[in-house]
């Protein structure tokens, strides 16, 4: 039996409120023991002194693009990017081509991940057949083969009646419904946040209210059905406050925020230093929901601290170069986010807050611990998924070095603090950056 | 018939671009200093003199190649640039998005690479997407002149409007200029705001809230619009916003009205053309609130009977035709200032 000991690190396990110097032993792909002298006789030992040792990060919102869009990302490249970012579990979004709306498609994702993936992939299935918002997909069958949630992310369910049915049906199955909250009529044509930057650049704005009206609708439907709705990528102060009120009434709502909505604003689109004419029109900062104001970013961080928002999710959205090297209006939405998530999280949050938001936070938000015991923790018997973090490390974002095929990030050249020293998945080192 | 009468055969009216001019592109006038605007105005005077000659041509840009690349139809702006380029002796090549490789789904970047290979010195481009000329300027070695990008900017229109106003009023400092209509979708209004403010004018924008840009209209919304770091105040032009046209016109010395696109009704932004005309049509009666002899301007093409009454459009106060004439001289000035800097 191979055993791996990680010795002398500062172990942070938010699920058990642990923050102490300790050794950790992984045996046979599972956490065997955490304690002062764990793993003295392990077959392999990592000296983690000076490093933080925490449960492998869990991303519940990543676009791995396979099948159909392999020029943007594959399950192989996306899971390598995940490992490089400290993630050992990623939930794959179903907006592929064709979309993940049948048992066969779920099985394809699981099989491909099994043979080619660097880390664990948990598939999310569509709410509606073909992701077109007309009729429900075969939700029970999808749940049975392993869908951990349902979403039409990117093409939000406009029909409130259908959304209500989805919540009722998914509630019977005990599977959460994730909604990308956007009133597509109100946001029509919008390519960035509606505000002073959109006015300055002459670009069509997507107003905060387009998100908030649907957050309010979904909460009303969750309250009416008693089912669990999870709000994807919250981006506005108004959404945070609506969710906060709902949670105070014990509505079954959870929410996530992306690292970029916590730390960047719409000003990223206009800024570029040396750009001719002084206006950048930076397509790498074009994302949906759009980067909003400082006021919104701070409200999201506050929401994460007070528990209104449950976790960070990357909304990793890799694209090919030509998808971004074009007019701002025609550029694809999305940021390649797996490899900068920790650095950005540590920009907005303390180390303990960031680790919680990347581990037990997302696991509990989607109820993943009911499927995989101990996921997101370092409890004995939990998966042998561990990340070693160097919290003070200073590094420069160089997209060309990304493991992801998507080099699309507005952070190129930016200095971030907090690096991943190594990622261990299933008891094996899958990324070593030491 | 002598050489003198045709003007010096090689020298343009202005020998060298004045030192205040250092730009290699004209993307917008949002960052123009008053001295730079002065340079354009003076160069335009010289170009107007050229256009008044028997043979209205100078070889100032002989050997230069100007390419006009239009992704949106515009007969008058393109013709104005073409006349301007030819009057300066340049070779002018027109490419439209219809009927060329552009139509077959070629990306803007690929088109730019082709133009690079062709050896264009100056690219005059119009595009439906805001910011497209900025992208091109980053990737093309040639000079780029923005002939209108989406709802963002139309710098040569702003320059010709400023030139026209100065011809009538002289210094614009402290003058009250009202821009009426669809400000949200108007690149003309947006560029004019910057150049007029730079020269010290007082600018009032007027229209229904649905046609005002979000950044200007949300002043009454409860959501905070001023960013923590105060950048908004610096980045948005300090204009006055007025939804009541009568009030806006009080004491105005220049009134510019904008073309109303009929799509605005389908877009749910306006109830009807009739109601728009009732509230916002510029007519003789309303103009009585402005100062006597106030200038009436329109960037064209006009919808007479909607944003402007036919009587006012052809009145003595109207300088609309003069705007078109000045357009060629201003574009000659801009082409001259920009192209002189490009390598031989
Ligand atoms: Zn989404």
XYZ file of C-alpha atoms and ligand atoms in Angstrom:
779
model
C 0.000 0.000 0.000
C 1.441 3.410 -0.989
C 1.316 6.037 1.686
C 2.082 9.717 1.411
C 2.921 11.887 4.396
C 2.764 15.651 4.340
C 4.785 16.833 7.300
C 5.249 20.059 9.187
C 2.689 22.226 7.372
C 0.036 24.535 8.752
C -3.116 22.471 8.355
C -6.264 24.482 7.686
C -9.479 22.467 7.568
C -12.378 24.920 7.897
C -14.988 22.145 8.164
C -13.558 21.214 11.545
C -12.229 24.660 12.464
C -8.700 23.263 12.408
C -5.765 25.644 11.959
C -2.622 24.120 13.392
C 0.824 22.778 12.537
C 0.403 19.039 11.983
C 1.339 16.060 9.851
C -1.061 14.365 7.506
C -1.029 10.826 6.200
C -2.739 9.706 3.005
C -3.098 5.992 2.485
C -4.715 4.207 -0.407
C -6.159 7.406 -1.812
C -7.806 8.488 1.421
C -6.928 10.665 4.394
C -5.728 8.239 7.057
C -4.706 10.475 9.888
C -4.022 14.094 10.815
C -1.961 14.733 13.913
C 1.339 15.701 15.427
C 3.202 12.585 14.320
C 1.080 11.189 11.512
C 2.887 9.244 8.847
C 6.322 8.733 10.337
C 6.791 5.606 8.249
C 5.124 6.656 4.998
C 6.551 5.400 1.698
C 6.778 8.981 0.458
C 7.108 12.211 2.415
C 6.597 15.840 1.495
C 8.169 18.459 3.708
C 5.451 21.095 4.003
C 7.059 23.395 6.511
C 6.234 26.981 5.637
C 3.283 25.803 3.544
C -0.435 25.691 4.224
C -2.017 22.269 3.885
C -5.718 22.230 3.128
C -8.369 20.095 1.450
C -8.183 20.101 -2.348
C -10.237 22.951 -3.776
C -13.665 22.252 -5.234
C -14.967 24.256 -8.185
C -18.685 23.864 -8.750
C -18.784 25.942 -11.932
C -16.295 25.253 -14.738
C -16.729 25.092 -18.492
C -14.600 22.197 -19.732
C -16.003 22.564 -23.291
C -15.868 18.870 -24.185
C -17.541 17.561 -26.265
C -17.786 19.830 -29.254
C -15.633 22.789 -28.362
C -12.261 21.078 -27.964
C -10.454 24.010 -29.595
C -11.306 26.019 -26.451
C -10.674 23.330 -23.817
C -10.857 19.603 -23.229
C -11.501 17.571 -20.125
C -7.777 16.726 -20.194
C -6.538 20.336 -20.446
C -9.236 21.746 -18.169
C -8.501 19.294 -15.364
C -4.762 20.036 -15.684
C -5.585 23.718 -15.317
C -7.660 22.772 -12.282
C -4.744 20.885 -10.717
C -2.479 23.860 -11.364
C -4.992 26.076 -9.568
C -5.231 23.731 -6.560
C -8.585 22.187 -7.513
C -9.121 18.457 -7.118
C -12.832 18.434 -7.939
C -14.501 20.331 -10.757
C -18.149 20.342 -11.707
C -18.415 20.470 -15.497
C -21.044 22.751 -16.983
C -23.365 21.234 -19.597
C -23.266 23.936 -22.300
C -21.197 21.815 -24.641
C -22.026 20.821 -28.211
C -24.201 18.841 -28.009
C -25.281 19.878 -24.513
C -25.152 17.418 -21.616
C -28.867 16.635 -21.527
C -28.956 12.836 -21.696
C -27.626 9.885 -19.717
C -25.300 9.002 -22.590
C -23.712 12.448 -22.470
C -23.170 12.244 -18.701
C -21.540 8.859 -19.178
C -19.302 10.307 -21.890
C -18.065 13.035 -19.530
C -17.462 10.583 -16.686
C -15.672 8.101 -18.945
C -13.472 10.779 -20.532
C -12.628 12.201 -17.121
C -11.772 8.719 -15.883
C -9.315 8.067 -18.696
C -7.965 11.564 -19.403
C -8.734 13.757 -16.426
C -6.117 14.882 -13.931
C -8.672 15.440 -11.163
C -12.244 14.458 -10.261
C -14.992 15.661 -12.606
C -18.592 15.783 -11.453
C -20.997 16.451 -14.295
C -23.845 18.943 -14.169
C -26.722 18.325 -16.572
C -29.087 20.645 -18.421
C -32.462 21.580 -16.958
C -34.122 21.535 -20.360
C -33.723 19.303 -23.373
C -31.237 20.823 -25.787
C -30.756 23.727 -23.367
C -33.416 25.680 -25.222
C -35.761 26.356 -22.321
C -38.808 24.572 -23.751
C -39.230 21.197 -21.994
C -37.564 19.465 -19.069
C -34.699 17.074 -19.730
C -35.016 13.547 -18.258
C -33.950 14.764 -14.841
C -34.393 11.527 -12.864
C -32.380 9.530 -15.377
C -29.665 12.219 -15.410
C -29.503 12.197 -11.615
C -29.271 8.426 -11.576
C -26.190 8.339 -13.823
C -24.411 10.987 -11.794
C -25.558 14.547 -12.542
C -24.846 16.508 -9.355
C -26.995 19.505 -10.310
C -29.080 20.872 -13.155
C -28.535 24.133 -14.992
C -29.061 25.844 -18.337
C -26.148 28.172 -17.491
C -25.571 30.744 -20.182
C -29.132 30.390 -21.485
C -31.182 31.067 -18.348
C -34.664 29.587 -18.135
C -36.875 32.555 -19.028
C -40.145 30.698 -18.519
C -41.029 31.001 -14.825
C -43.506 28.138 -15.066
C -40.832 25.810 -16.411
C -38.424 26.963 -13.712
C -41.003 26.159 -11.072
C -41.527 22.683 -12.546
C -37.779 22.101 -12.649
C -37.480 23.047 -8.974
C -40.358 20.785 -7.945
C -39.085 17.834 -9.936
C -35.438 18.282 -8.927
C -36.615 18.697 -5.323
C -38.090 15.193 -5.470
C -34.682 13.920 -6.624
C -32.784 15.913 -3.996
C -30.673 17.610 -6.668
C -30.146 21.385 -6.682
C -31.072 23.612 -9.622
C -28.410 26.179 -10.482
C -29.574 29.323 -12.236
C -27.587 31.875 -14.170
C -29.870 34.758 -13.264
C -30.364 37.110 -16.143
C -33.481 38.590 -17.693
C -32.387 38.231 -21.299
C -34.871 40.832 -22.490
C -33.608 43.450 -20.057
C -29.968 42.651 -20.812
C -30.451 42.228 -24.585
C -27.418 43.385 -26.524
C -25.561 44.208 -23.317
C -21.838 43.462 -23.506
C -20.728 44.957 -20.194
C -22.078 46.428 -16.957
C -24.385 49.380 -17.558
C -22.669 52.318 -15.899
C -20.233 55.102 -16.519
C -17.702 52.928 -18.334
C -20.303 51.624 -20.809
C -21.412 55.212 -21.378
C -17.837 56.330 -21.875
C -17.088 53.532 -24.354
C -20.392 53.684 -26.229
C -21.040 50.009 -25.440
C -24.449 48.550 -24.685
C -24.926 47.992 -20.957
C -26.342 45.035 -19.057
C -28.023 46.568 -16.004
C -27.740 45.163 -12.479
C -31.532 44.886 -12.424
C -31.412 42.201 -15.153
C -29.766 39.892 -12.625
C -31.638 41.021 -9.531
C -35.131 40.512 -10.971
C -34.371 36.855 -11.740
C -32.645 36.268 -8.381
C -35.842 37.529 -6.756
C -37.996 35.333 -9.039
C -35.956 32.201 -8.330
C -36.074 32.812 -4.595
C -39.838 33.229 -4.738
C -40.064 29.920 -6.626
C -37.706 28.143 -4.211
C -39.789 29.423 -1.324
C -43.003 28.300 -2.997
C -41.707 24.802 -3.833
C -39.437 24.201 -0.848
C -36.752 23.129 -3.308
C -33.100 24.114 -3.379
C -32.020 26.793 -5.837
C -28.369 27.737 -6.202
C -27.618 31.196 -7.622
C -24.603 31.087 -9.935
C -22.016 33.881 -10.090
C -23.690 36.616 -8.041
C -22.422 39.951 -9.298
C -24.498 42.776 -7.842
C -24.969 44.322 -4.412
C -28.723 44.066 -4.955
C -28.535 40.293 -5.482
C -26.512 39.897 -2.283
C -29.129 41.767 -0.321
C -32.042 39.791 -1.826
C -30.283 36.492 -0.992
C -29.470 37.703 2.524
C -33.143 38.424 3.196
C -34.175 35.045 1.760
C -31.696 33.182 3.957
C -33.036 34.997 7.004
C -36.420 33.441 6.129
C -34.736 30.018 5.786
C -35.431 29.738 2.066
C -33.364 26.918 0.536
C -31.081 29.170 -1.465
C -27.306 28.993 -1.844
C -25.027 31.188 -3.889
C -21.566 31.469 -5.360
C -19.354 34.339 -6.475
C -16.453 34.224 -8.919
C -12.934 35.340 -8.044
C -13.172 38.059 -10.710
C -16.426 39.529 -9.410
C -14.807 39.763 -5.984
C -11.782 41.651 -7.195
C -12.221 43.322 -10.580
C -14.569 46.038 -11.800
C -15.884 47.306 -15.117
C -12.933 49.678 -15.174
C -10.820 46.697 -16.313
C -12.425 47.126 -19.754
C -11.377 50.746 -20.198
C -7.894 50.542 -18.647
C -4.900 49.523 -20.694
C -2.122 51.965 -20.097
C -0.523 52.304 -23.491
C -3.508 51.542 -25.718
C -3.889 53.940 -28.671
C -6.482 56.551 -27.800
C -6.240 55.536 -24.141
C -9.270 53.238 -24.240
C -8.541 49.529 -24.027
C -11.866 47.894 -24.953
C -10.255 44.851 -23.320
C -12.185 41.831 -24.571
C -10.431 39.658 -21.982
C -12.463 41.500 -19.337
C -15.719 40.759 -21.182
C -17.595 38.224 -19.098
C -21.186 37.379 -18.248
C -22.368 38.454 -15.733
C -20.268 41.529 -16.375
C -17.639 42.939 -14.048
C -19.498 45.593 -12.109
C -18.532 48.397 -9.723
C -16.321 48.556 -6.655
C -19.522 48.874 -4.619
C -20.773 45.547 -6.011
C -17.430 43.767 -5.562
C -17.280 44.843 -1.926
C -20.882 43.766 -1.342
C -20.022 40.302 -2.757
C -16.996 40.003 -0.452
C -19.119 41.079 2.501
C -21.760 38.520 1.483
C -19.130 35.802 1.428
C -17.890 36.775 4.895
C -21.326 36.842 6.515
C -22.445 33.567 4.888
C -24.951 35.075 2.452
C -22.767 33.743 -0.340
C -21.664 30.166 0.316
C -18.597 29.834 -1.826
C -16.308 30.839 -4.630
C -16.781 29.190 -8.030
C -14.529 30.087 -10.937
C -16.955 30.131 -13.899
C -13.795 29.079 -15.765
C -14.671 29.969 -19.360
C -11.760 29.251 -21.688
C -11.797 30.566 -25.250
C -9.563 30.382 -28.302
C -7.503 33.450 -29.243
C -9.701 34.385 -32.207
C -12.794 34.405 -29.961
C -11.323 37.401 -28.135
C -9.179 39.059 -30.825
C -12.072 40.915 -32.424
C -14.536 43.747 -31.916
C -15.724 44.042 -28.295
C -19.333 43.486 -29.375
C -18.513 40.204 -31.123
C -16.005 38.842 -28.579
C -16.973 35.781 -26.552
C -17.916 36.201 -22.890
C -15.670 34.565 -20.309
C -12.459 34.458 -18.310
C -10.098 31.495 -18.023
C -10.153 31.385 -14.244
C -8.964 28.122 -12.710
C -5.316 29.105 -12.490
C -5.799 32.550 -10.958
C -8.643 31.724 -8.554
C -6.554 31.390 -5.405
C -4.519 34.521 -6.094
C -7.660 36.584 -6.615
C -9.444 35.042 -3.631
C -6.529 36.052 -1.422
C -6.743 39.601 -2.789
C -10.240 39.964 -1.360
C -10.262 37.559 1.596
C -8.164 36.324 4.492
C -6.464 32.952 4.090
C -9.020 31.199 6.317
C -11.953 32.789 4.493
C -10.494 31.900 1.114
C -9.864 28.257 2.052
C -13.382 27.887 3.409
C -14.858 29.440 0.259
C -12.869 27.036 -1.929
C -13.411 23.797 0.040
C -16.269 23.039 2.417
C -18.225 26.097 1.174
C -18.882 24.744 -2.338
C -19.241 21.142 -1.108
C -22.077 22.055 1.245
C -23.639 24.483 -1.248
C -24.372 21.655 -3.678
C -24.584 18.901 -1.064
C -21.645 17.044 -2.602
C -20.693 15.527 0.778
C -23.825 13.382 0.533
C -22.287 11.754 -2.551
C -18.635 11.659 -1.538
C -18.100 11.322 2.171
C -15.725 13.851 3.618
C -15.229 15.775 0.362
C -13.784 19.206 1.069
C -12.393 18.142 4.447
C -9.310 16.417 5.872
C -11.338 14.019 8.044
C -10.150 10.442 8.288
C -11.693 8.531 5.399
C -12.096 11.621 3.222
C -10.713 11.537 -0.329
C -6.942 11.945 -0.443
C -7.271 15.369 -2.027
C -4.925 17.981 -0.626
C -3.493 21.260 -1.800
C -0.298 22.835 -0.521
C -0.473 26.606 -0.599
C 2.304 29.123 -0.346
C 0.288 32.078 0.916
C 2.984 34.735 0.621
C 4.305 33.678 -2.793
C 4.353 36.521 -5.271
C 3.941 35.637 -8.910
C 3.104 37.266 -12.200
C 0.203 36.051 -14.307
C 1.575 34.757 -17.619
C -1.338 33.319 -19.621
C 1.017 31.567 -22.051
C 2.082 29.304 -19.183
C -1.513 28.281 -18.358
C -2.307 24.589 -18.584
C -5.734 25.639 -19.819
C -6.123 26.093 -23.576
C -7.878 29.351 -22.720
C -5.339 32.141 -22.314
C -8.156 34.668 -21.956
C -7.594 36.610 -18.769
C -7.594 40.333 -18.033
C -4.883 39.656 -15.433
C -1.905 39.159 -17.777
C 1.103 40.836 -16.215
C -0.623 41.333 -12.875
C 1.175 40.332 -9.696
C -0.821 38.029 -7.432
C -0.077 36.799 -3.939
C -0.663 33.217 -2.955
C 0.479 30.318 -5.057
C -0.230 26.615 -5.291
C 2.888 24.670 -4.317
C 1.450 21.233 -5.049
C -1.853 19.507 -5.664
C -2.550 15.974 -4.539
C -5.536 14.124 -5.910
C -6.524 10.623 -4.802
C -3.245 10.345 -2.937
C -1.104 11.194 -5.995
C 0.752 14.403 -6.793
C -0.988 15.797 -9.883
C 0.708 19.181 -9.878
C 4.044 20.092 -8.392
C 5.022 23.732 -8.566
C 7.690 23.613 -5.887
C -3.339 81.631 -66.922
C -0.295 81.321 -64.704
C 1.091 78.909 -62.200
C 0.490 81.458 -59.452
C -3.198 81.360 -60.056
C -3.264 77.662 -59.300
C -1.219 78.144 -56.201
C 2.311 76.879 -55.632
C 2.598 73.501 -57.354
C 4.081 71.561 -54.466
C 3.569 73.499 -51.262
C 0.289 73.102 -49.467
C -1.170 76.091 -47.719
C 0.449 74.995 -44.490
C 4.086 74.049 -44.919
C 4.673 71.800 -41.936
C 2.265 70.446 -39.368
C 2.485 72.712 -36.340
C 4.352 71.365 -33.361
C 1.218 71.005 -31.249
C 0.309 68.052 -33.451
C 1.907 64.756 -32.432
C -0.871 62.252 -33.107
C -0.541 59.300 -35.389
C -4.222 58.303 -35.188
C -7.519 60.156 -34.862
C -9.705 57.869 -32.782
C -11.746 60.435 -30.856
C -11.448 64.024 -29.668
C -11.996 63.039 -26.023
C -8.362 63.666 -25.108
C -7.719 66.719 -27.308
C -6.135 69.763 -25.739
C -7.430 73.174 -26.876
C -4.109 73.796 -28.661
C -4.604 70.678 -30.779
C -8.120 71.702 -31.712
C -6.673 75.105 -32.699
C -4.229 73.373 -35.020
C -7.068 71.551 -36.769
C -9.064 74.778 -37.054
C -6.131 76.710 -38.558
C -5.256 73.887 -40.938
C -8.900 73.766 -41.996
C -8.772 77.497 -42.812
C -5.850 76.761 -45.108
C -7.665 73.840 -46.724
C -10.746 75.982 -47.295
C -8.518 78.400 -49.150
C -7.300 75.513 -51.326
C -10.880 74.449 -52.025
C -11.672 78.002 -53.129
C -9.057 77.929 -55.892
C -9.874 77.371 -59.586
C -8.180 74.009 -59.400
C -8.901 72.921 -55.851
C -5.981 70.530 -55.503
C -2.571 70.432 -53.879
C -0.144 67.557 -54.077
C 0.573 67.525 -50.370
C -0.112 63.802 -50.014
C 1.059 62.629 -53.405
C 2.286 59.057 -53.161
C 0.242 58.326 -50.050
C -2.424 55.658 -50.088
C -5.628 56.215 -48.174
C -7.956 53.265 -47.720
C -11.558 53.819 -46.653
C -13.013 50.747 -44.992
C -16.725 51.051 -44.252
C -18.664 48.375 -42.379
C -21.727 50.619 -42.392
C -23.195 52.390 -45.369
C -22.569 56.132 -45.402
C -22.541 57.929 -48.705
C -21.770 61.359 -47.388
C -18.981 60.686 -44.912
C -17.170 58.378 -47.295
C -17.572 60.807 -50.222
C -16.315 63.616 -48.014
C -13.147 61.676 -47.111
C -12.621 60.596 -50.711
C -12.900 64.176 -52.009
C -10.576 65.336 -49.244
C -7.963 62.675 -50.028
C -8.059 63.363 -53.766
C -7.823 67.123 -53.224
C -4.547 66.442 -51.431
C -3.256 64.249 -54.253
C -3.433 60.938 -52.407
C -4.539 57.641 -53.921
C -7.859 56.646 -52.402
C -9.051 53.035 -52.332
C -12.571 52.298 -51.120
C -13.437 48.976 -49.491
C -16.969 48.283 -48.327
C -18.064 45.480 -46.098
C -20.464 44.471 -48.870
C -18.947 43.034 -52.047
C -15.477 42.234 -50.752
C -13.817 39.534 -48.741
C -15.054 41.356 -45.650
C -18.502 40.018 -46.393
C -17.389 36.401 -46.441
C -16.901 36.340 -42.712
C -13.291 37.504 -42.728
C -12.398 38.800 -39.289
C -11.463 42.421 -38.739
C -7.941 41.359 -37.787
C -7.502 39.397 -41.034
C -8.730 42.391 -43.014
C -6.217 44.570 -41.201
C -3.404 42.167 -42.077
C -4.409 42.386 -45.746
C -4.383 46.179 -45.609
C -0.932 46.027 -44.051
C 0.259 43.980 -47.014
C -1.357 46.382 -49.499
C 0.672 49.198 -47.955
C -2.027 51.608 -46.814
C -0.656 54.774 -45.186
C -3.948 55.906 -43.699
C -7.011 53.837 -42.932
C -10.288 55.718 -42.659
C -12.733 53.356 -41.036
C -16.339 53.247 -40.054
C -17.626 50.319 -38.046
C -20.874 49.429 -36.293
C -18.962 48.231 -33.213
C -17.750 50.778 -30.674
C -13.993 50.502 -30.238
C -13.282 48.696 -33.536
C -10.847 51.432 -34.714
C -8.998 51.137 -31.389
C -8.459 47.438 -32.029
C -7.223 48.179 -35.544
C -4.883 50.938 -34.324
C -3.255 48.400 -32.011
C -2.561 45.963 -34.844
C -1.977 48.107 -37.954
C 1.170 50.095 -38.611
C -0.780 52.613 -40.686
C -2.532 55.635 -39.215
C -6.185 55.111 -38.323
C -8.898 57.745 -38.636
C -12.183 56.884 -36.988
C -15.058 57.808 -39.296
C -17.609 56.627 -36.730
C -17.597 53.605 -34.399
C -20.922 52.328 -33.114
C -22.434 54.671 -30.566
C -18.999 55.768 -29.418
C -17.300 58.484 -31.441
C -17.285 60.456 -34.678
C -14.362 62.827 -34.278
C -14.317 64.430 -37.742
C -17.987 65.347 -37.367
C -17.201 67.024 -34.037
C -14.306 68.899 -35.627
C -16.400 70.147 -38.526
C -19.161 71.192 -36.147
C -16.656 73.105 -34.024
C -15.250 74.737 -37.164
C -18.731 75.750 -38.316
C -19.636 77.197 -34.927
C -16.405 79.185 -34.727
C -16.950 80.620 -38.190
C -20.121 82.220 -36.876
C -19.452 82.898 -33.227
C -15.673 83.112 -32.943
C -14.539 81.955 -29.530
C -16.937 79.360 -28.083
C -15.902 79.910 -24.471
C -18.932 80.332 -22.220
C -21.383 79.813 -25.095
C -24.448 77.722 -24.343
C -24.691 74.758 -26.742
C -27.720 72.457 -26.607
C -27.674 68.972 -28.152
C -31.180 67.549 -28.555
C -32.376 64.029 -29.238
C -31.080 60.482 -29.135
C -27.887 61.083 -27.158
C -27.632 57.409 -26.118
C -27.159 56.124 -29.656
C -25.344 59.158 -31.060
C -21.602 59.076 -31.646
C -21.960 62.598 -33.054
C -23.259 63.915 -29.737
C -20.622 62.065 -27.735
C -17.672 63.432 -29.724
C -19.156 66.931 -29.870
C -19.470 67.003 -26.104
C -15.717 66.501 -25.674
C -14.516 69.069 -28.211
C -17.018 71.726 -27.141
C -16.137 71.287 -23.475
C -12.426 71.410 -24.264
C -12.948 74.799 -25.917
C -14.842 76.092 -22.898
C -18.460 75.896 -24.094
C -21.316 75.091 -21.729
C -22.993 71.907 -23.000
C -26.575 70.851 -22.288
C -27.862 67.506 -23.524
C -31.611 67.192 -23.875
C -33.879 64.267 -24.621
C -36.260 61.801 -22.982
C -34.593 59.689 -20.244
C -34.837 56.590 -22.454
C -32.526 58.219 -24.997
C -29.952 59.504 -22.519
C -26.870 57.376 -21.786
C -27.122 55.295 -18.618
C -24.133 57.018 -17.097
C -25.879 60.382 -17.415
C -29.450 59.395 -16.692
C -29.136 57.430 -13.461
C -28.440 60.459 -11.309
C -31.750 59.991 -9.528
C -31.450 56.225 -9.062
C -30.894 55.008 -5.521
C -27.988 52.819 -6.630
C -24.749 54.700 -6.049
C -23.262 55.654 -9.401
C -20.236 57.532 -8.138
C -17.419 55.097 -7.676
C -15.396 55.031 -4.505
C -12.255 56.220 -6.207
C -13.995 59.150 -7.845
C -12.994 58.091 -11.328
C -16.477 58.470 -12.694
C -16.404 62.220 -12.251
C -13.179 62.390 -14.211
C -14.197 60.021 -16.938
C -17.651 61.327 -17.783
C -17.965 64.715 -19.393
C -19.433 67.453 -17.174
C -22.548 68.217 -19.191
C -25.921 69.416 -17.931
C -28.803 67.037 -18.472
C -32.266 68.409 -19.198
C -35.357 66.492 -20.272
C -37.449 69.615 -20.954
C -36.543 71.173 -24.314
C -38.070 74.577 -23.555
C -35.919 74.930 -20.462
C -32.822 73.648 -22.264
C -33.188 76.233 -25.023
C -33.272 79.282 -22.726
C -30.395 81.503 -23.805
C -28.862 78.929 -26.174
C -26.481 80.199 -28.838
C -26.115 76.910 -30.702
C -28.713 74.143 -30.989
C -27.794 70.835 -32.528
C -30.557 68.324 -33.159
C -29.913 64.666 -33.935
C -31.439 62.203 -36.350
C -34.056 59.990 -34.724
C -33.841 56.353 -35.839
C -37.272 54.817 -36.370
C -36.151 51.598 -34.609
C -36.358 53.421 -31.281
C -40.123 52.971 -31.288
C -39.925 49.189 -31.786
C -37.269 49.091 -29.091
C -39.827 50.371 -26.605
C -37.846 53.537 -25.978
C -40.465 55.951 -27.327
C -44.259 55.861 -27.601
C -44.559 57.377 -31.085
C -42.935 59.706 -33.604
C -45.820 62.090 -33.075
C -45.211 62.306 -29.347
C -41.468 62.693 -29.914
C -42.085 65.568 -32.313
C -44.509 67.165 -29.845
C -41.920 67.157 -27.082
C -38.578 67.431 -28.874
C -38.978 68.808 -32.393
C -36.853 71.852 -32.966
C -39.077 74.506 -34.586
C -39.320 78.271 -35.003
C -41.553 78.734 -31.981
C -39.229 76.853 -29.634
C -36.165 78.592 -31.054
C -37.617 81.906 -29.871
C -36.417 80.917 -26.386
C -32.839 80.750 -27.629
C -30.774 83.834 -28.280
C -31.635 85.777 -31.418
C -29.762 84.351 -34.374
C -28.763 81.163 -32.530
C -27.281 78.598 -34.896
C -29.314 75.536 -35.876
C -27.261 72.441 -36.717
C -27.910 68.844 -37.770
C -25.350 66.176 -38.676
C -27.666 64.732 -41.361
C -29.427 63.008 -42.859
C -32.491 64.838 -41.545
C -35.999 63.562 -40.869
C -37.763 66.851 -41.567
C -40.998 67.073 -39.621
C -39.661 64.810 -36.846
C -36.567 66.150 -35.091
C -36.639 69.445 -37.003
C -39.387 71.444 -38.681
C -38.919 71.940 -42.453
C -39.158 75.702 -42.008
C -36.347 75.837 -39.467
C -34.118 73.486 -41.462
C -34.097 75.933 -44.377
C -34.163 79.124 -42.301
C -31.394 81.710 -42.120
C -30.410 80.351 -38.701
C -29.645 76.942 -40.193
C -26.005 76.185 -40.979
C -26.727 72.602 -41.980
C -25.483 72.944 -45.568
C -22.368 74.724 -44.396
C -21.624 71.736 -42.136
C -21.451 69.529 -45.234
C -19.154 71.944 -47.083
C -16.857 72.341 -44.103
C -16.734 68.561 -43.823
C -14.408 68.247 -46.813
C -12.022 70.971 -45.566
C -11.868 69.514 -42.049
C -11.170 66.028 -43.421
C -8.433 67.438 -45.652
C -6.913 69.019 -42.560
C -7.114 65.786 -40.593
C -5.745 63.643 -43.421
C -2.932 66.124 -43.935
C -1.988 66.298 -40.262
C -2.139 62.530 -39.828
C -0.645 61.392 -43.145
C 2.332 63.736 -43.027
C 3.534 61.777 -40.048
C 3.429 58.395 -41.782
C 6.606 57.052 -43.296
C 7.251 57.530 -47.020
Zn -23.342 31.670 -16.237
